[in-house]
Structure formats: C-alpha cells, structure tokens
mmCIF file of C-alpha atoms in Angstrom:
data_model
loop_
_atom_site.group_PDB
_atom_site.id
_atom_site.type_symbol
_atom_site.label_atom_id
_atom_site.label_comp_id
_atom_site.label_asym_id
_atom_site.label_seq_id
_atom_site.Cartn_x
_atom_site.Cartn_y
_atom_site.Cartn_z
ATOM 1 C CA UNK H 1015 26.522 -1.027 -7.633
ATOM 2 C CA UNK H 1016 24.594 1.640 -9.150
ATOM 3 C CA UNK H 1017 24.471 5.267 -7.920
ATOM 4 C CA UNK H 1018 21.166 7.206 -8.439
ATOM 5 C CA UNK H 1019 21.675 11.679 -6.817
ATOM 6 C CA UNK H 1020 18.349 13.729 -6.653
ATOM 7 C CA UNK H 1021 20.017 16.839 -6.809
ATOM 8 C CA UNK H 1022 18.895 19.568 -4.691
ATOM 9 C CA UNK H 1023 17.887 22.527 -6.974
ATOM 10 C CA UNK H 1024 15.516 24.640 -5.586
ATOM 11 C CA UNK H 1025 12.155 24.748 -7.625
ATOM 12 C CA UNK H 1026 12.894 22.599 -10.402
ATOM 13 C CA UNK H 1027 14.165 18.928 -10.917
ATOM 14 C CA UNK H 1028 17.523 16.856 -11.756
ATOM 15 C CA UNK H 1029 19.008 13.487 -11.707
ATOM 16 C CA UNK H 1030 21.716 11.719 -12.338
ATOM 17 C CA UNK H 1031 22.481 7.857 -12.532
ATOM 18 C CA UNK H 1032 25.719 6.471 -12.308
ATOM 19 C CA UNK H 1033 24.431 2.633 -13.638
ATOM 20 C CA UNK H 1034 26.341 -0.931 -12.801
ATOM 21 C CA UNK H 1035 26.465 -1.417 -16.495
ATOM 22 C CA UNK H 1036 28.751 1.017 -18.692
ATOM 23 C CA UNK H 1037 25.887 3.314 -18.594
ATOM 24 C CA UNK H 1038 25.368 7.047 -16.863
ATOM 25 C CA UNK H 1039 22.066 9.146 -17.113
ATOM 26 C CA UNK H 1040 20.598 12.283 -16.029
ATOM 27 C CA UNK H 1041 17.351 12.986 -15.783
ATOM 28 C CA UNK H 1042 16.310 16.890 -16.540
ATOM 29 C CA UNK H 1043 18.348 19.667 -15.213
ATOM 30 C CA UNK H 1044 18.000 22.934 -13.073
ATOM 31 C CA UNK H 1045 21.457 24.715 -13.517
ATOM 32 C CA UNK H 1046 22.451 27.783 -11.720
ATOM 33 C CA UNK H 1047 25.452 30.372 -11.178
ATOM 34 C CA UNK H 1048 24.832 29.054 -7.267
ATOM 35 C CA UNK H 1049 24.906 25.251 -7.732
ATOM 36 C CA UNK H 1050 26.940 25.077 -11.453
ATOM 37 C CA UNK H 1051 30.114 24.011 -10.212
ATOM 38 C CA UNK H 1052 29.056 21.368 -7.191
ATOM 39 C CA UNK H 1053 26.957 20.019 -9.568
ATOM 40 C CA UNK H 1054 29.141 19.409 -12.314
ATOM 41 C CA UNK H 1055 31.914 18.480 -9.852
ATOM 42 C CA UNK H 1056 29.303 15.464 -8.754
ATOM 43 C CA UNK H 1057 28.495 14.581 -12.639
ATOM 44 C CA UNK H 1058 32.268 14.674 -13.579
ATOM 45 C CA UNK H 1059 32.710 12.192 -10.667
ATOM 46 C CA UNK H 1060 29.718 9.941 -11.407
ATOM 47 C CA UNK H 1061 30.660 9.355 -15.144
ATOM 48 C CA UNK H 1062 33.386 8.654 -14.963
ATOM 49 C CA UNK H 1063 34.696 5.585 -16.704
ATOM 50 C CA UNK H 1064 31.679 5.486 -18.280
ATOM 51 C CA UNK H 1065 31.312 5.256 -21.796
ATOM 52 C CA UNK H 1066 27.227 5.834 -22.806
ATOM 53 C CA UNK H 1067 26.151 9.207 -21.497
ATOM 54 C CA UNK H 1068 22.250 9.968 -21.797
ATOM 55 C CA UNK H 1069 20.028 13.135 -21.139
ATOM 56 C CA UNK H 1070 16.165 12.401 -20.505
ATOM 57 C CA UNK H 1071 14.022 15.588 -21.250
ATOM 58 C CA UNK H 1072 10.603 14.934 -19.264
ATOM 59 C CA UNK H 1073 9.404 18.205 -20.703
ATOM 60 C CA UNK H 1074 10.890 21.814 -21.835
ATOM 61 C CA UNK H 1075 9.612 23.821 -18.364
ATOM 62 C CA UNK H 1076 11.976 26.047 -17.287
ATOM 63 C CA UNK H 1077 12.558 24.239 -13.609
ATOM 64 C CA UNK H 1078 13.390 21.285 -16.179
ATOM 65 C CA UNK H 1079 16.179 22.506 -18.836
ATOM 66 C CA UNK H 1080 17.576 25.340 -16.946
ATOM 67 C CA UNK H 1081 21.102 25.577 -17.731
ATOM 68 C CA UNK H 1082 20.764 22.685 -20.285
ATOM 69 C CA UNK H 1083 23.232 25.150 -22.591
ATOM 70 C CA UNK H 1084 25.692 24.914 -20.542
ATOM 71 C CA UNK H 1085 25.570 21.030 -19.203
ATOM 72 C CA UNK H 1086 26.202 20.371 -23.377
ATOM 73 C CA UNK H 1087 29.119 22.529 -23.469
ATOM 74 C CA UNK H 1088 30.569 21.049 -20.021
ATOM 75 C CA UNK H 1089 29.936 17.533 -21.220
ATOM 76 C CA UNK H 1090 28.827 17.405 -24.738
ATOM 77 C CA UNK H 1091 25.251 15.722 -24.950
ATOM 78 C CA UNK H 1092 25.393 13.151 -27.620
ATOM 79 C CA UNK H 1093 22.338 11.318 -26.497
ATOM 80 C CA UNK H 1094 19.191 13.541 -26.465
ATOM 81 C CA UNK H 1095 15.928 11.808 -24.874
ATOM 82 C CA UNK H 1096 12.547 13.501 -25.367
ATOM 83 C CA UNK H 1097 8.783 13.005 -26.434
ATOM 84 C CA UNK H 1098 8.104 14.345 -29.595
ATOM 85 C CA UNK H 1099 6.798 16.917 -29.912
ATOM 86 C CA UNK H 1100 6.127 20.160 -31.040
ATOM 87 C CA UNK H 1101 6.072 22.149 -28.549
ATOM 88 C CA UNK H 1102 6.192 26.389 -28.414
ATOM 89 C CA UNK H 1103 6.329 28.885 -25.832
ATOM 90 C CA UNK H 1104 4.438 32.596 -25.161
ATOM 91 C CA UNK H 1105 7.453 33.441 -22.914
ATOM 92 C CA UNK H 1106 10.459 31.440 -24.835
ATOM 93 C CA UNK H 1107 13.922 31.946 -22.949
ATOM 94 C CA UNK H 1108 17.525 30.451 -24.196
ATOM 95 C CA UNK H 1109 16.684 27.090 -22.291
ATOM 96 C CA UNK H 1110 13.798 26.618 -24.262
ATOM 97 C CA UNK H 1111 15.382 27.225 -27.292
ATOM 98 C CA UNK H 1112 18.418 25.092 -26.600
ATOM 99 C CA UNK H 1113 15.915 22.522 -25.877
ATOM 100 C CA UNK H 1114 14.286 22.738 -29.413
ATOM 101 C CA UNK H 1115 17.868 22.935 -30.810
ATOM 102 C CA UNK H 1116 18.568 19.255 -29.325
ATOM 103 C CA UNK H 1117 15.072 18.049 -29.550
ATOM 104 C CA UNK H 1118 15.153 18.668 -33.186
ATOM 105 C CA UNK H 1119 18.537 17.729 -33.944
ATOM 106 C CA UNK H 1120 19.953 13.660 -34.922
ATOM 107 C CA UNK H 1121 21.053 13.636 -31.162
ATOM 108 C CA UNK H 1122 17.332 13.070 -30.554
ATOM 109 C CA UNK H 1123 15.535 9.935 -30.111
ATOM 110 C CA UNK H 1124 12.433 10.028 -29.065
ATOM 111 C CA UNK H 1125 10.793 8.035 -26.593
ATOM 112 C CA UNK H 1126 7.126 6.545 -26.031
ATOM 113 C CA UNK H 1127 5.781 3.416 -24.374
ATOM 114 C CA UNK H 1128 7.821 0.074 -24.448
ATOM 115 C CA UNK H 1129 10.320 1.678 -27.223
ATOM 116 C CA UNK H 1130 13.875 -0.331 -27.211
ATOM 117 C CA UNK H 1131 17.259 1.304 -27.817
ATOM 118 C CA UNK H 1132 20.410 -0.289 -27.641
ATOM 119 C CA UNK H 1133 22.110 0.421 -24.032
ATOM 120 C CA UNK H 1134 18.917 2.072 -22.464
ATOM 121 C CA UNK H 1135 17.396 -1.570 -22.332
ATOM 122 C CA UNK H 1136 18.999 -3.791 -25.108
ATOM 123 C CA UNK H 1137 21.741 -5.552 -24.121
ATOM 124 C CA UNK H 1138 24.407 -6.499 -27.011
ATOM 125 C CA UNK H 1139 28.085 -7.601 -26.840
ATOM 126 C CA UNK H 1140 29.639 -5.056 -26.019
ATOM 127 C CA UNK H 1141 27.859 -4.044 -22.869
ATOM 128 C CA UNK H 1142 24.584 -4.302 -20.516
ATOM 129 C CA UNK H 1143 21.930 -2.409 -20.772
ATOM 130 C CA UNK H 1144 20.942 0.933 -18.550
ATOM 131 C CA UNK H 1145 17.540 -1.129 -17.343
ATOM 132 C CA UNK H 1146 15.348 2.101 -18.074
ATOM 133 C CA UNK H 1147 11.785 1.443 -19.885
ATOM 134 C CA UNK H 1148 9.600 4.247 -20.433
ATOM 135 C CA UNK H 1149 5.738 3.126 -19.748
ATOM 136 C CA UNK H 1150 4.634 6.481 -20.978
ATOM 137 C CA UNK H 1151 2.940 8.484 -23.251
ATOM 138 C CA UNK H 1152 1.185 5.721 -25.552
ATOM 139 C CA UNK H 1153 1.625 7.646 -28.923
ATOM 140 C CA UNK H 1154 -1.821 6.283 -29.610
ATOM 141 C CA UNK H 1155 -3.850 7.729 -26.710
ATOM 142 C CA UNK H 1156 -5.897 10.574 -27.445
ATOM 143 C CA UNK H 1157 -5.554 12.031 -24.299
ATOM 144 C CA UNK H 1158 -1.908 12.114 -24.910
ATOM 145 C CA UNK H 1159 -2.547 13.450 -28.334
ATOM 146 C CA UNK H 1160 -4.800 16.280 -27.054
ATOM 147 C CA UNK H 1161 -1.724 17.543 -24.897
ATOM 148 C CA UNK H 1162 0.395 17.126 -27.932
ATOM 149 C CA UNK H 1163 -1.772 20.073 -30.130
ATOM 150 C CA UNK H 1164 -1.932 22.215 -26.617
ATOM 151 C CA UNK H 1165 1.639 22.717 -26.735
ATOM 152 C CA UNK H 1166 1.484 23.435 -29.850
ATOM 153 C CA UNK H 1167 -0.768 26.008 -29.071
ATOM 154 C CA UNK H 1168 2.468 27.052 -26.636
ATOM 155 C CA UNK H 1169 0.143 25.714 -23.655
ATOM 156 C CA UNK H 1170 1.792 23.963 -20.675
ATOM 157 C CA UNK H 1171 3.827 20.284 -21.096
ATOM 158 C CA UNK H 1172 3.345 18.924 -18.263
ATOM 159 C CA UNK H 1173 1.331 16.844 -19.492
ATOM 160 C CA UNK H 1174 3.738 15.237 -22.218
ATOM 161 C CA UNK H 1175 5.681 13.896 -19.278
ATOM 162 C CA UNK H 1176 6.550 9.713 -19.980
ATOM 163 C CA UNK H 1177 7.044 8.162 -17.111
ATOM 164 C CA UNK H 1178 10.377 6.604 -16.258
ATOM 165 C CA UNK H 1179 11.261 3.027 -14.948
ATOM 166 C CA UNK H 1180 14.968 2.115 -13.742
ATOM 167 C CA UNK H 1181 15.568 -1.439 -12.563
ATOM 168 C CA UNK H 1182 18.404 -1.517 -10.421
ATOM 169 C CA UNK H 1183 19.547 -4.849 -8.914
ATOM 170 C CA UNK H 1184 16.075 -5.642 -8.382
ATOM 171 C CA UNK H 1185 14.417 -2.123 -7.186
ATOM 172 C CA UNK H 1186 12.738 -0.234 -9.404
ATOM 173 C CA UNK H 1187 12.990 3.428 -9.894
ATOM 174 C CA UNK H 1188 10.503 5.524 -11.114
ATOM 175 C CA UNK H 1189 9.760 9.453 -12.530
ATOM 176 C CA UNK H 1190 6.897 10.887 -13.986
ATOM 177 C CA UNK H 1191 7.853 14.215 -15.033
ATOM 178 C CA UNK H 1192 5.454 16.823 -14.059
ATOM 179 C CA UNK H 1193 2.241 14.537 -14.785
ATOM 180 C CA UNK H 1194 -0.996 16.398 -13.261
ATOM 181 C CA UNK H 1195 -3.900 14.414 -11.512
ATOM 182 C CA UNK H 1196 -6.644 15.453 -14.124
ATOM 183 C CA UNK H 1197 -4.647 13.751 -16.788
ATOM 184 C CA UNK H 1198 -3.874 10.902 -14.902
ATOM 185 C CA UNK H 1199 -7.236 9.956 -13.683
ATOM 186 C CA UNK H 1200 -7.649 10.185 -18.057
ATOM 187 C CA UNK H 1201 -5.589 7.801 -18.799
ATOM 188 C CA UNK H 1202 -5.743 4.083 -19.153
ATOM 189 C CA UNK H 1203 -2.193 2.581 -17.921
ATOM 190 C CA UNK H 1204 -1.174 -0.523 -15.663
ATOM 191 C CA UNK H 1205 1.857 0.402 -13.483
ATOM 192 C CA UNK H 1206 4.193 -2.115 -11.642
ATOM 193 C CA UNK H 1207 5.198 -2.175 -8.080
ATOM 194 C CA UNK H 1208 8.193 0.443 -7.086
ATOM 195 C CA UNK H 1209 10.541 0.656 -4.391
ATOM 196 C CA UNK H 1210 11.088 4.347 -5.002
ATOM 197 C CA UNK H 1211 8.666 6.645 -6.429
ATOM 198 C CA UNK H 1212 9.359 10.664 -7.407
ATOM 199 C CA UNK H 1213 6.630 12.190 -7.048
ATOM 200 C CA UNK H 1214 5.088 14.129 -10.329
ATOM 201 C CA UNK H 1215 4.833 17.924 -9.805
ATOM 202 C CA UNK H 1216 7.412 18.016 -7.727
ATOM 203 C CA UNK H 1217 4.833 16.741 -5.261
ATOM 204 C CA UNK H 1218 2.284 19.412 -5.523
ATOM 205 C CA UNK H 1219 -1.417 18.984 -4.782
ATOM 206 C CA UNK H 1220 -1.731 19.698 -9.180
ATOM 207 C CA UNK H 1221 0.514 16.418 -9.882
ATOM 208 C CA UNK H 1222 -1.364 14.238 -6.802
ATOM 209 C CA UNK H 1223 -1.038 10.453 -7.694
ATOM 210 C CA UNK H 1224 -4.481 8.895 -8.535
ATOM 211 C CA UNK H 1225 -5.816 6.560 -5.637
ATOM 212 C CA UNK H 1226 -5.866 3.551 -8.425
ATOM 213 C CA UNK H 1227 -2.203 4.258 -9.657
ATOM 214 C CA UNK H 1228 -0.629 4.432 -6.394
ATOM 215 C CA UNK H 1229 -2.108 1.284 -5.291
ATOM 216 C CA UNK H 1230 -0.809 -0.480 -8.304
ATOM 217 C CA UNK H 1231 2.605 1.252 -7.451
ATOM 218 C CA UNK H 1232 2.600 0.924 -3.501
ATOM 219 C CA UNK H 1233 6.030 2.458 -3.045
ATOM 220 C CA UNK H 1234 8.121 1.762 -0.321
ATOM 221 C CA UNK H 1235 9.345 5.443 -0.399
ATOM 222 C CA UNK H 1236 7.819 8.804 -1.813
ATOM 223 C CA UNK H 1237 10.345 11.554 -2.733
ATOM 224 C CA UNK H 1238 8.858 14.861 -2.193
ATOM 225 C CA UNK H 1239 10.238 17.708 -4.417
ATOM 226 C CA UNK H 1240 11.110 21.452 -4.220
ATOM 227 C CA UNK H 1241 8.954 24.340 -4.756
ATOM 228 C CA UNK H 1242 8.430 27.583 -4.041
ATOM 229 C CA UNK H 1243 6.144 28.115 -0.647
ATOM 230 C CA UNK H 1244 3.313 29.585 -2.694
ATOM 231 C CA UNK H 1245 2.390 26.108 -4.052
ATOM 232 C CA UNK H 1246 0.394 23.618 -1.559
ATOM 233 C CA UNK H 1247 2.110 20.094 -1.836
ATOM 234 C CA UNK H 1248 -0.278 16.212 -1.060
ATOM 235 C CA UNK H 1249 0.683 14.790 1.984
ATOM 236 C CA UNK H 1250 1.731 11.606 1.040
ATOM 237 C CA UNK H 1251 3.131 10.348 4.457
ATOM 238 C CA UNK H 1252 -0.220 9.282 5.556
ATOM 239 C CA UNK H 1253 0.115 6.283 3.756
ATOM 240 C CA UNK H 1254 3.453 6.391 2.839
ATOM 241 C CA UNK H 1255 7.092 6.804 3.958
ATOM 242 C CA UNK H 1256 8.403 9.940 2.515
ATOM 243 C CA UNK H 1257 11.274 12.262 2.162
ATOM 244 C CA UNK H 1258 10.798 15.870 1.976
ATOM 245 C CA UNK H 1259 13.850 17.517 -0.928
ATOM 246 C CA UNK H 1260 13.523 20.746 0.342
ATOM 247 C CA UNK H 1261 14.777 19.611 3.929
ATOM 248 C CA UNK H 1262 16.613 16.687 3.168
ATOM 249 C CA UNK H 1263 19.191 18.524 0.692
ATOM 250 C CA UNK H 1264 21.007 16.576 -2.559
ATOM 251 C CA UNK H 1265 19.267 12.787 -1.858
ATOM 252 C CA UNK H 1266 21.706 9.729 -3.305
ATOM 253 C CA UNK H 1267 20.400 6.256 -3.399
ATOM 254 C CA UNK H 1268 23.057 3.521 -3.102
ATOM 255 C CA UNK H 1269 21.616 0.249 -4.716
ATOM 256 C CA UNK H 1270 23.196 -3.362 -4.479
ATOM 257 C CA UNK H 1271 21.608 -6.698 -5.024
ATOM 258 C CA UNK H 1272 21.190 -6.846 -0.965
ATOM 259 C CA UNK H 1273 19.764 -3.017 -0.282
ATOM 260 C CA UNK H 1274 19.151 0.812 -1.146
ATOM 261 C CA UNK H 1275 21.046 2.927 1.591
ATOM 262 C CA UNK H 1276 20.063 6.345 1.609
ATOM 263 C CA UNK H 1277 22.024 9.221 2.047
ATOM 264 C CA UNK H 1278 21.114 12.901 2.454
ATOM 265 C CA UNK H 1279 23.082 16.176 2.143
ATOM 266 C CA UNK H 1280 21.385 18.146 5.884
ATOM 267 C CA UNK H 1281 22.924 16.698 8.587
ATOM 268 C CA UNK H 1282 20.258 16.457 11.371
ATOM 269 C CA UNK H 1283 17.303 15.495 9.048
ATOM 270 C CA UNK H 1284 14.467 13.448 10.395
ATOM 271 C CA UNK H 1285 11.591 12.003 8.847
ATOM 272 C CA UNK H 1286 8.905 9.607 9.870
ATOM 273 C CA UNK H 1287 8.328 6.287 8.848
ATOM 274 C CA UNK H 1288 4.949 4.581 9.202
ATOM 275 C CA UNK H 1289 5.723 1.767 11.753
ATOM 276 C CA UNK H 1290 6.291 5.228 14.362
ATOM 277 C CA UNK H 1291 10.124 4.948 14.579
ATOM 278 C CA UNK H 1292 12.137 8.060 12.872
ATOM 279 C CA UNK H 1293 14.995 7.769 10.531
ATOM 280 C CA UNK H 1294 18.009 10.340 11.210
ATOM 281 C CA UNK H 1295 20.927 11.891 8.981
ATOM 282 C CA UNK H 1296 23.662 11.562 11.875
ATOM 283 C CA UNK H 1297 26.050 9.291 10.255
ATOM 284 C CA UNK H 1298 28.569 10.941 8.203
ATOM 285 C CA UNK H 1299 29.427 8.333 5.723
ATOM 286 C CA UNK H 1300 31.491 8.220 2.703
ATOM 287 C CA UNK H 1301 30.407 6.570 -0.327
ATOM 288 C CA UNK H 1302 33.116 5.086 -3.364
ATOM 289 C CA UNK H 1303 33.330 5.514 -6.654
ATOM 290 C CA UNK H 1304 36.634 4.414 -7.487
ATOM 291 C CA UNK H 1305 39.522 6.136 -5.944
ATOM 292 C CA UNK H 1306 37.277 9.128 -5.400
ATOM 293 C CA UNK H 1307 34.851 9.842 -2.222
ATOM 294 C CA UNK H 1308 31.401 11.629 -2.215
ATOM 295 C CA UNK H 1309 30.310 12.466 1.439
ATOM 296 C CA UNK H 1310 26.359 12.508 2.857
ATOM 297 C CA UNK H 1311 24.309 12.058 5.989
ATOM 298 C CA UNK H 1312 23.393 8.054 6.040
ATOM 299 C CA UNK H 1313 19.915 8.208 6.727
ATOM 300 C CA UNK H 1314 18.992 4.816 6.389
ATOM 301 C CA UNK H 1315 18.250 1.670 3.848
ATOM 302 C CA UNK H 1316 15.093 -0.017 2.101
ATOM 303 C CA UNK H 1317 14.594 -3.818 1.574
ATOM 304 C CA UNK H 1318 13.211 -4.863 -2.166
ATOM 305 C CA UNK H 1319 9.764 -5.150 -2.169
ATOM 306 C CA UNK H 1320 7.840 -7.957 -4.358
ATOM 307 C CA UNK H 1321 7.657 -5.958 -7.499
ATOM 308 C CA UNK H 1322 5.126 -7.665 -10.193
#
C-alpha cells in the first residue's frame, strides 16, 4: 500500500508519501507554530519503519520552505532534492536561507528531466525503488535557462518548478510546483496520462494548465490548492472532477493495486463529480499503518485510468 497526505497549510504547499517500497517522501513544506506538532505527529507516523527519507524542493517561495529549519532538526534531512540553481532573494528570510544552506550543501542532488538515483527510481538489492521520475526542467531548454538567470537576478522561481511523477500500483501522481501558464504554453514537453493531478499555483488563474497539456494529462481528479482570497483560482471542474484544499482540509490518498480511496480531514465535505452525482465526507474511517491509526472523512475512491 502506499500512503500519499496533502497537508492542509493554508497558503502554501506540502506532501508527504509514505511509499510500498522502503521509501518515504515529502514534497515542500509550509510549517507553522499552529500546525507544527499535528504535522510532525503525521510524518513521525508515516515514516516509520522506513529507512530512505527524501525532501523535494519545487522552488525556495516562502509558502514552499516555511519551517524547512525546523523539519531538519525534527527529522534530520539527509536527502536534499532541488533544481539547481542559483537563486537570490530582494526580501531573503531564514527559510530562504536554510534553503540555500541545503541546496548548496553534499545533501543536495539535483534533479532535471529523466535523471536516475538509486531508490527514487533505481531499484538494486537491497530495496525497490520510490517510482518518482521528474519530467521537468530540460537543463537544455532555453526557456528554462532564461528563468534560471531571472532568479539570479532574485526574480520569482516559479518558474524553476520540475514537475513530479509518482507511480503508485499503477496510478500516477503528479506535481508541478508553482509552474505559470505563460511558461507553459513556452515549453515543448509530452506529458503522460494521470490519475491525480495537483494543480500548479496552487490552482490559481497565473499557474492555469495549458489546453494541450491537460489533454495529454486528462486527469481523473484535479486537486485544488490554498490561497489567500485575494487571488482568483481556474475553474477546473468544468471539465474535470476536482477537490477544493481549502474546504476539504488535510487530503490522504490510499493507493492499492485495486483502487485510490480518498479521505478528507472536514467532515461534511461535498464536491461534484461530472456524471451529476456528489461525493460526501460522512464516513469516519480509520486508515493502518501498522499498529498505529490515522482517522479522516472517506470521501470516496478512483479506478486506474489507461495511462500511456
């Protein structure tokens, strides 16, 4: 079985995946005095037992590495996942300069399109493999490189984002940082069929997915972010079936080879799904790790799709 918890942070972004294989991730980090200790609670029981512990950097935002300090002193980050990069900041905080700490340090290794590392998608004898391929940035692009010498001109990273691709018992994962549409429509990239897609930008009208790349992903389900009210977010649930973070709560995603059952944090959540029926967080349930239980709101399941 393999675990995947979009953590509900407030404006910023975090994940963390508890693999089948002797492998745990997380994905960025938005770290509080309000949501330290439930979140570390949840990470504490997630790893454990497991012995290759990864952090993915999308890019150094604030929303992104917020309490990244302190997430290395709770758990002591020996795997550091970035771009490379250069990048500097006008308004540079702690976070940001923990971040360059890391991103600068041996723990690094830094990642770019179809790039192989032992555990994150090489198998050996010892263990499987994490199933995670980045698809993004090609080093080589020079859109990609452009972005590259703004941030070294201390201009936004959003657009250094890679995007993210976790094959779990046959659904497929995916994050794209905080990629905006401009850049995307840029770019030349094929992208394979997902199950569940996170939306970049947090979902904002800035990161909308390009027409072309979301029919090459088709996702089963959208995951809408958090932000702050003054931002307008793309309806996606048009086309799409979609889950809204901000309403939903922490989101957990609990993959076996026969489904994805959902589970959300706000009891009493509803959301819409295409065919006109509504999925419902009424269920308490009470899913295993172990000898140890985490509770949520079963909202419902996904099949696989046909991923190419």
């Amino acid at each position: 079985m393999t675990i995947i918890k979009s953590f509900s942070v407030g404006n910023g972004d975090m994940f963390a995946i508890r693999h089948h294989s002797d492998n745990f991730t997380i994905i960025d980090c938005c770290i509080c005095d309000d949501n330290r200790e439930q979140i570390f609670n949840d990470i504490k029981i997630m790893s454990r037992d497991k012995t290759i512990h990864r952090f993915i950097s999308t890019h150094p935002d604030k929303d992104h590495i917020m309490g990244l300090e302190s997430l290395d002193k709770k758990f002591k980050i020996l795997n550091f996942y970035c771009v490379e990069n250069e990048a500097e900041k006008e308004d540079s905080d702690k976070d940001f300069e923990y971040y360059c700490t890391l991103r600068d340090s041996e723990k690094a290794f830094y990642i770019k399109k179809d790039c192989t590392r032992r555990w994150m998608n090489l198998n050996s004898n010892e263990r499987k493999s994490a199933n995670i391929n980045i698809l993004w940035p090609d080093i080589n692009d020079e859109h990609f490189i452009d972005e590259l010498e703004k941030v070294k001109n201390k201009e936004s990273p959003n657009n250094i984002s890679p995007i993210i691709l976790l094959e779990a018992h046959g659904f497929n994962f995916m994050w794209m940082g905080d990629l905006t549409t401009d850049f995307m429509e840029k770019i030349n990239i094929y992208l394979p069929k997902v199950d569940v897609l996170f939306a970049p930008h947090h979902g904002r009208k800035s990161g909308r997915i390009p027409k072309k790349l979301l029919e090459m992903l088709y996702p089963a389900l959208i995951i809408i972010g958090e932000g702050s009210s003054n931002h307008l977010f793309y309806d996606y649930s048009k086309n799409f079936n979609t889950i809204t973070q901000n309403n939903a709560g922490d989101i957990t995603f609990e993959v076996d080879n026969d489904e994805c059952r959902i589970y959300v944090s706000k009891e009493n959540y509803s959301t819409k799904i295409l065919n006109g029926n509504t999925l419902k967080a009424d269920e308490k349930l009470t899913y295993i790790i172990g000898d140890i239980f985490l509770d949520g709101y079963f909202l419902g399941k996904i099949s696989r799709t046909n991923n190419d």
